[in-house]
Amino acid sequence: MAIQVDVAILGGGPGGYTAAIRAAQQGKSVAIIEMDKVGGTCLHRGCIPSKSLLRSAEVYRTILQSSKYGIAINSEHVTYDFNDVQQTKLDKVDQLFKGLQGLMKRHRIQMIHGKGRVTGPSIFSPRSGAIAVELADGEMESVVGQHVIIATGSKPRSLPGLEPDGKVILSSDHALELDKLPESMLVVGGGVIGVEWATLLHDFGVQVTVVEVGARLLPGEDTEISLEMTRQLTKRGIRVLTGVQLDTESFTVQNEGFTIRAQTADGDVVLDSNQMLVSVGRAANVEDIGLENTDVKVKNGFIAVNEVGQTSEPHIYAIGDAIGGVQLAHAASHEGIVAADHICGQPVHPVASHLIPRCIYSYPEVASYGYTEAAAVAAGFELKKAKVPFAAIGKAIISGHSEGFVKVIADKATDDILGVHIIGQHATELISEAALSGWLNAAPWEVGMMVHPHPTLSEAIAEAMLGVDGRSISL
């Protein structure tokens, strides 16, 4: 007998479990089909474990730099045990996993563990959308939902000729499971994941080279952010090469690593390292999930949806990394809420992808909201803008992290905030004020005139907001 529910969700990551909770709160019966563990990539192979490693690296770096704060430590006696670092990561993940399991029970969400595939019309359902589940013991189960939400997430992309083997060539999944760190690492890809791993590894003493095919690091961020990131990484001793084409046929494994030729603007170079981390984005998990049994459309590798997550079959929704756009956990969670509310007949509040805050947890951190300057100009806006360095902010100087800045761009005609871009300490914690300002349609002067406590890093936002009208106090 098939399991009948109001909402069947294929995938238990941040998008899937958030949609499940939202639907359950409104009285719907919900089942999640998950082949691994609830929490998905974010909790088990992405956001949470990587941030735990980054935090350990930050603590180690801070101890080594303690003399800046008047604390004398013999750095030769300061060491780390990477097995303990990994265990700390696992402990944090397990704590959150148990909490999430408790939420599933509290909301009476049925968890079905197995590989799910969407099926076409059958004896269980006259329309496509039932989910056939292959259980761990080989048995089959069928889940029929009045509505279906596909939340199958994504996986690391690979490069032809440089496919990860888990030994010399690593994906981010492999890197999270390392039992020891190499002496050197070549990071292929200067996007979000590549830059985070580059700074993490460098903080632990690994010699790091980053190669990026594009003209700059972090190509999705504002150009000034990219340039500042490159400057800071280079200053710290991380080698950054942009505009690079790797000759994959020249890749040669040696006893303790590999060599590979690369074409750069300055000519050909030979790169060598112990290991290679390939971080060139993520591909949607849209294969082998049964979409061919439906009329759901896939475009450029992602499931095509409307503004509320509906596919070309209105009772089937899709959210998160599977639909592309902003491939971030908080974006997936919001898309899950929108889909669940739409299913339940509630008012929905979709958010344009460029208005979803973007965070990079590297050292330094980067966070942004809204348009980049180039995108705003391309969209036809006439801009006014300001940039305030953290060197002008007392709390940044006290903390010992005064590099970086806050940049604000606004529409000269309407006074709307178009974009906020931050690079520096705790940027990821500061960006929510900017996002809230945009959500409430505040003008820059309104944000700037709100009294910001002193001394805090948030003063940089206030000063930049005032600065777009030439009213910054600090500059």
XYZ file of C-alpha atoms in Angstrom:
475
model
C 0.000 0.000 0.000
C 1.377 3.402 -0.985
C 2.063 6.053 1.644
C -0.379 8.919 1.081
C 0.571 12.434 2.213
C -0.347 16.000 1.401
C 3.246 16.952 0.560
C 6.028 14.590 -0.521
C 9.509 16.092 -0.533
C 12.388 14.495 -2.409
C 15.514 15.580 -0.544
C 16.079 16.479 3.097
C 18.549 19.361 2.900
C 17.881 22.944 4.085
C 15.316 23.550 1.359
C 13.533 20.238 1.844
C 13.343 20.169 5.631
C 12.388 23.863 5.836
C 9.550 23.309 3.371
C 8.489 20.256 5.371
C 8.328 22.167 8.634
C 6.474 25.073 7.043
C 3.878 22.779 5.499
C 3.495 20.785 8.723
C 2.946 23.993 10.690
C -0.085 24.597 8.501
C -1.599 21.189 9.129
C -0.291 19.276 6.133
C 0.900 15.690 6.342
C 4.462 15.559 5.069
C 7.009 12.908 4.107
C 10.668 13.507 3.281
C 12.488 10.975 1.113
C 16.241 11.212 1.786
C 18.923 8.767 0.665
C 21.443 9.926 3.264
C 20.761 11.985 6.394
C 18.355 14.831 6.999
C 20.319 18.058 6.775
C 21.739 17.250 3.362
C 24.967 18.608 1.956
C 24.822 21.770 4.050
C 24.901 19.992 7.392
C 27.019 16.986 6.516
C 29.322 17.938 3.611
C 29.125 21.707 3.196
C 28.203 24.762 5.219
C 28.509 23.427 8.745
C 31.581 21.158 8.577
C 33.545 23.659 6.479
C 32.740 26.503 8.875
C 33.847 24.367 11.798
C 37.210 23.838 10.085
C 37.419 27.550 9.312
C 36.768 28.378 12.968
C 39.548 26.037 14.100
C 41.881 27.657 11.565
C 40.884 31.098 12.849
C 41.655 30.140 16.456
C 45.051 28.751 15.436
C 45.854 31.881 13.430
C 44.782 34.147 16.288
C 47.008 32.319 18.772
C 49.990 32.666 16.446
C 49.254 36.387 16.143
C 48.738 36.900 19.891
C 51.714 39.246 20.191
C 49.585 41.876 18.417
C 47.442 41.926 21.544
C 50.254 41.958 24.081
C 50.091 38.217 24.737
C 53.457 36.452 24.652
C 53.367 32.868 23.404
C 56.219 30.752 22.094
C 54.773 29.934 18.699
C 57.132 26.961 18.361
C 55.095 25.241 21.071
C 51.727 25.973 19.463
C 50.519 23.048 17.396
C 47.287 21.553 16.177
C 46.130 17.972 15.856
C 44.122 17.756 12.664
C 42.404 14.589 13.852
C 41.116 16.580 16.824
C 40.106 19.395 14.482
C 38.109 16.887 12.457
C 36.545 15.401 15.576
C 35.439 18.862 16.689
C 33.792 19.244 13.288
C 31.996 15.916 13.652
C 30.806 16.819 17.151
C 29.241 20.075 15.895
C 27.601 18.315 12.971
C 26.232 15.585 15.242
C 24.813 18.141 17.672
C 22.936 19.924 14.900
C 21.869 16.627 13.323
C 20.272 15.472 16.570
C 18.475 18.794 16.878
C 17.155 18.473 13.349
C 15.954 14.934 13.975
C 14.073 16.297 16.979
C 12.399 18.915 14.804
C 11.231 16.243 12.387
C 9.632 14.299 15.227
C 8.095 17.390 16.802
C 6.360 18.308 13.558
C 5.366 14.686 12.829
C 7.263 14.668 9.540
C 7.698 11.157 8.213
C 11.297 10.362 7.245
C 11.737 7.707 4.569
C 15.345 6.672 3.972
C 16.112 5.518 0.454
C 16.744 6.500 -3.137
C 13.667 8.237 -4.551
C 12.618 8.616 -8.160
C 9.577 10.452 -9.489
C 7.256 8.195 -11.461
C 4.657 8.749 -14.133
C 0.942 7.932 -13.860
C 0.405 4.553 -12.229
C -2.036 2.504 -10.204
C -0.987 4.608 -7.203
C -1.649 7.989 -8.825
C -3.421 9.042 -12.038
C -0.849 11.786 -12.606
C 2.926 11.873 -12.473
C 4.599 12.751 -9.207
C 4.406 9.658 -7.061
C 7.844 8.783 -5.700
C 9.188 5.250 -5.890
C 11.671 4.707 -3.075
C 14.350 2.048 -3.097
C 14.942 1.289 0.574
C 18.262 0.269 2.089
C 17.161 -3.364 2.317
C 16.301 -3.443 -1.387
C 12.560 -3.291 -0.848
C 10.446 -0.719 -2.701
C 8.033 1.809 -1.248
C 5.729 4.236 -3.012
C 4.959 7.713 -1.654
C 2.076 9.641 -3.181
C 1.749 13.325 -2.394
C -0.970 15.707 -3.461
C 1.965 18.023 -4.036
C 5.626 17.191 -4.599
C 8.681 19.310 -3.864
C 11.956 18.320 -5.511
C 14.873 19.418 -3.319
C 17.675 17.154 -4.498
C 20.486 19.670 -4.118
C 23.788 19.562 -5.988
C 27.196 17.935 -6.161
C 30.719 19.248 -6.871
C 31.507 19.796 -10.538
C 34.613 18.188 -11.983
C 36.919 19.174 -14.818
C 37.443 16.825 -17.767
C 40.857 15.277 -17.369
C 41.058 16.264 -13.706
C 38.369 14.063 -12.200
C 38.764 13.702 -8.417
C 40.221 10.418 -7.180
C 40.150 11.320 -3.482
C 43.917 10.960 -3.208
C 45.785 13.434 -5.386
C 42.824 15.264 -6.922
C 40.164 16.207 -4.393
C 36.656 17.575 -4.477
C 35.396 19.661 -1.567
C 33.710 16.490 -0.266
C 37.091 14.744 -0.154
C 38.801 17.728 1.452
C 36.345 17.681 4.344
C 37.427 14.123 5.148
C 41.208 14.603 5.099
C 42.939 12.936 8.045
C 46.053 15.056 7.562
C 46.929 18.169 5.620
C 49.468 18.231 2.792
C 52.446 20.555 2.688
C 51.079 22.188 -0.450
C 47.758 22.451 -2.271
C 46.799 23.736 -5.708
C 43.258 25.119 -5.562
C 41.637 25.087 -8.997
C 38.868 27.668 -9.051
C 38.857 31.076 -7.411
C 35.174 31.229 -6.558
C 33.539 31.033 -3.150
C 34.551 27.471 -2.256
C 38.070 27.846 -3.631
C 38.793 31.057 -1.720
C 37.383 29.662 1.532
C 39.550 26.565 1.275
C 42.607 28.573 0.247
C 42.478 30.727 3.375
C 41.612 27.790 5.634
C 44.557 25.733 4.391
C 46.935 28.695 4.552
C 45.973 29.373 8.174
C 46.970 25.798 8.992
C 50.373 26.303 7.359
C 49.747 24.758 3.936
C 51.452 26.391 0.941
C 48.558 27.392 -1.313
C 48.311 28.407 -4.955
C 44.942 29.451 -6.395
C 44.351 29.345 -10.146
C 41.282 30.891 -11.734
C 40.331 30.751 -15.415
C 38.594 34.129 -15.220
C 40.179 37.536 -15.033
C 39.690 37.842 -11.272
C 38.873 35.963 -8.102
C 35.250 35.849 -6.950
C 33.813 36.743 -10.369
C 30.291 36.992 -8.935
C 31.267 39.766 -6.531
C 31.855 43.470 -7.029
C 35.156 44.142 -8.806
C 36.544 46.152 -5.901
C 35.853 43.224 -3.571
C 37.735 40.875 -5.904
C 40.725 43.183 -6.128
C 40.868 43.630 -2.352
C 40.640 39.891 -1.789
C 43.497 39.273 -4.208
C 45.573 41.954 -2.512
C 45.020 40.513 0.955
C 45.632 36.896 -0.075
C 48.813 37.836 -1.886
C 50.002 39.886 1.099
C 49.552 36.848 3.331
C 51.580 34.602 1.037
C 48.906 32.842 -1.008
C 49.880 32.684 -4.667
C 47.028 33.847 -6.914
C 47.024 33.287 -10.681
C 44.112 34.497 -12.807
C 43.375 34.091 -16.501
C 44.860 30.600 -16.304
C 44.281 27.675 -18.652
C 45.433 24.308 -17.305
C 46.876 21.783 -19.732
C 45.128 18.708 -18.365
C 47.063 16.378 -20.672
C 50.284 17.444 -18.961
C 49.037 16.352 -15.534
C 51.596 13.936 -14.125
C 51.445 12.166 -10.775
C 54.731 11.935 -8.909
C 55.736 10.194 -5.678
C 54.576 12.981 -3.393
C 52.280 14.973 -5.618
C 51.903 16.077 -9.231
C 52.917 18.600 -11.860
C 50.777 20.326 -14.462
C 51.462 22.980 -17.083
C 49.417 26.158 -17.123
C 49.063 28.962 -19.637
C 49.089 32.423 -18.032
C 49.219 35.985 -19.331
C 52.949 35.952 -18.570
C 53.607 32.725 -20.414
C 53.570 29.014 -19.605
C 54.421 27.840 -16.104
C 54.705 24.440 -14.475
C 52.763 24.097 -11.228
C 53.534 21.399 -8.703
C 51.876 20.503 -5.427
C 51.113 17.574 -3.153
C 47.388 17.674 -3.843
C 44.861 19.479 -6.013
C 41.471 20.723 -4.849
C 39.030 21.187 -7.726
C 36.429 23.789 -6.785
C 34.728 24.883 -9.977
C 31.133 25.125 -8.816
C 28.332 22.676 -8.234
C 26.039 20.767 -10.588
C 22.367 20.182 -9.853
C 21.264 16.667 -8.926
C 18.674 16.278 -11.665
C 19.755 12.950 -13.127
C 18.370 9.582 -12.085
C 15.511 11.148 -10.114
C 12.781 10.251 -12.611
C 12.195 13.591 -14.309
C 11.925 11.812 -17.639
C 8.654 10.326 -16.357
C 7.130 13.804 -16.064
C 6.684 16.958 -18.097
C 9.093 18.823 -15.806
C 11.548 20.817 -17.896
C 15.302 21.003 -17.312
C 17.087 24.041 -18.732
C 20.878 24.419 -18.752
C 21.188 21.650 -16.200
C 18.615 23.043 -13.747
C 14.915 22.440 -13.194
C 12.857 25.278 -14.677
C 10.390 26.867 -12.237
C 8.278 29.996 -11.874
C 8.614 32.580 -9.094
C 6.946 30.318 -6.498
C 8.836 27.153 -7.442
C 6.236 25.475 -9.643
C 7.502 23.399 -12.542
C 5.658 22.875 -15.798
C 3.513 20.420 -13.824
C 1.819 22.748 -11.303
C 1.582 20.184 -8.504
C 5.332 19.525 -8.705
C 7.627 22.165 -7.234
C 11.418 22.407 -7.172
C 13.692 24.447 -4.913
C 17.313 24.965 -3.879
C 20.425 24.066 -5.831
C 18.366 21.919 -8.211
C 16.890 25.081 -9.769
C 20.150 27.050 -9.944
C 20.116 30.740 -9.141
C 21.781 31.497 -5.825
C 23.108 28.123 -4.656
C 23.148 28.918 -0.953
C 21.453 27.140 1.943
C 19.516 30.196 3.090
C 18.256 30.745 -0.456
C 17.016 27.141 -0.553
C 15.327 27.561 2.824
C 13.472 30.657 1.670
C 12.439 28.948 -1.564
C 11.137 26.074 0.562
C 9.012 28.467 2.611
C 7.639 30.113 -0.528
C 6.746 26.753 -2.090
C 5.116 25.439 1.099
C 3.113 28.628 1.610
C 1.932 28.535 -2.000
C 0.862 24.910 -1.610
C -1.041 25.867 1.535
C -2.779 28.799 -0.158
C -0.960 31.443 1.870
C 0.444 34.778 0.636
C 3.971 34.292 -0.635
C 6.991 36.573 -0.693
C 9.454 35.514 -3.387
C 12.789 37.331 -3.350
C 14.748 38.235 -6.462
C 17.983 36.273 -6.548
C 20.216 39.352 -6.441
C 18.511 40.469 -3.219
C 19.533 37.323 -1.335
C 22.576 38.050 0.870
C 25.727 36.283 -0.287
C 28.399 35.275 2.220
C 31.969 33.998 1.896
C 33.529 32.746 5.124
C 37.153 33.147 4.108
C 39.751 35.302 5.828
C 38.897 38.062 5.179
C 35.163 37.450 5.043
C 33.053 38.809 2.206
C 29.348 39.558 2.207
C 27.165 41.315 -0.326
C 23.587 42.256 -1.064
C 21.979 43.542 -4.229
C 23.644 44.710 -7.415
C 27.355 44.940 -7.997
C 28.387 48.322 -9.358
C 28.869 46.906 -12.852
C 25.473 45.171 -12.794
C 23.748 48.345 -11.583
C 25.299 50.373 -14.390
C 24.329 47.684 -16.911
C 20.746 47.831 -15.591
C 20.616 51.530 -16.433
C 20.847 53.083 -12.981
C 22.614 56.388 -12.385
C 24.638 55.771 -9.264
C 25.866 57.490 -6.181
C 28.250 55.520 -4.027
C 30.603 55.558 -1.076
C 33.310 53.321 0.349
C 34.393 53.457 3.986
C 37.530 51.563 5.063
C 37.506 49.634 8.308
C 40.722 51.514 9.098
C 38.434 54.445 9.962
C 36.442 52.395 12.473
C 37.611 52.149 16.071
C 36.349 48.621 16.747
C 38.176 47.305 13.674
C 41.438 48.842 14.868
C 40.918 47.413 18.368
C 40.260 43.944 16.940
C 43.469 44.021 14.912
C 41.556 43.543 11.654
C 41.305 46.982 10.082
C 41.754 45.968 6.445
C 38.799 45.939 4.095
C 35.825 48.218 3.591
C 32.082 48.700 3.255
C 30.823 49.902 -0.121
C 27.306 51.199 -0.745
C 25.779 52.010 -4.118
C 22.427 53.769 -4.462
C 20.120 55.035 -7.179
C 20.675 58.750 -7.618
C 17.127 59.223 -8.936
C 15.117 57.347 -6.280
C 17.570 57.103 -3.349
C 17.037 53.331 -3.278
C 19.846 51.171 -1.920
C 21.043 49.102 -4.869
C 23.939 47.191 -3.354
C 26.087 46.786 -0.270
C 29.475 45.047 -0.418
C 31.646 44.252 2.587
C 35.086 42.709 2.923
C 36.604 42.404 6.363
C 36.122 40.886 9.784
C 32.581 39.669 10.536
C 31.306 40.808 7.140
C 28.892 37.869 7.123
C 27.350 39.069 10.396
C 27.029 42.673 9.191
C 25.271 42.062 5.886
C 21.841 41.373 7.394
C 21.419 45.048 8.309
C 21.941 45.923 4.663
C 19.502 43.244 3.519
C 16.869 44.386 6.015
C 17.330 47.972 4.840
C 16.633 46.894 1.288
C 13.685 44.716 2.319
C 12.097 47.687 4.102
C 12.955 50.013 1.208
C 15.003 52.311 3.423
C 17.004 55.148 1.916
C 20.729 55.325 2.690
C 20.297 58.413 4.864
C 17.686 56.606 6.973
C 20.102 53.758 7.697
C 22.936 56.178 8.333
C 20.924 58.359 10.697
C 19.863 55.375 12.805
C 22.063 55.517 15.889
C 24.698 52.800 15.621
C 26.454 51.854 18.875
C 30.094 52.802 19.360
C 32.504 51.153 19.104
C 31.129 48.541 16.707
C 31.937 47.364 13.209
C 28.386 48.300 12.213
C 29.449 51.934 12.266
C 31.124 51.279 8.923
C 27.706 50.600 7.401
C 26.293 53.806 8.866
C 29.238 55.832 7.597
C 29.023 54.340 4.097
C 25.275 54.987 3.970
C 25.840 58.618 4.916
C 28.777 58.764 2.546
C 26.679 58.320 -0.596
C 25.402 61.862 0.036
C 28.789 63.165 1.144
C 27.765 63.212 4.821
C 30.121 60.625 6.348
C 31.593 61.790 9.650
C 34.661 59.531 9.489
C 35.868 60.617 6.047
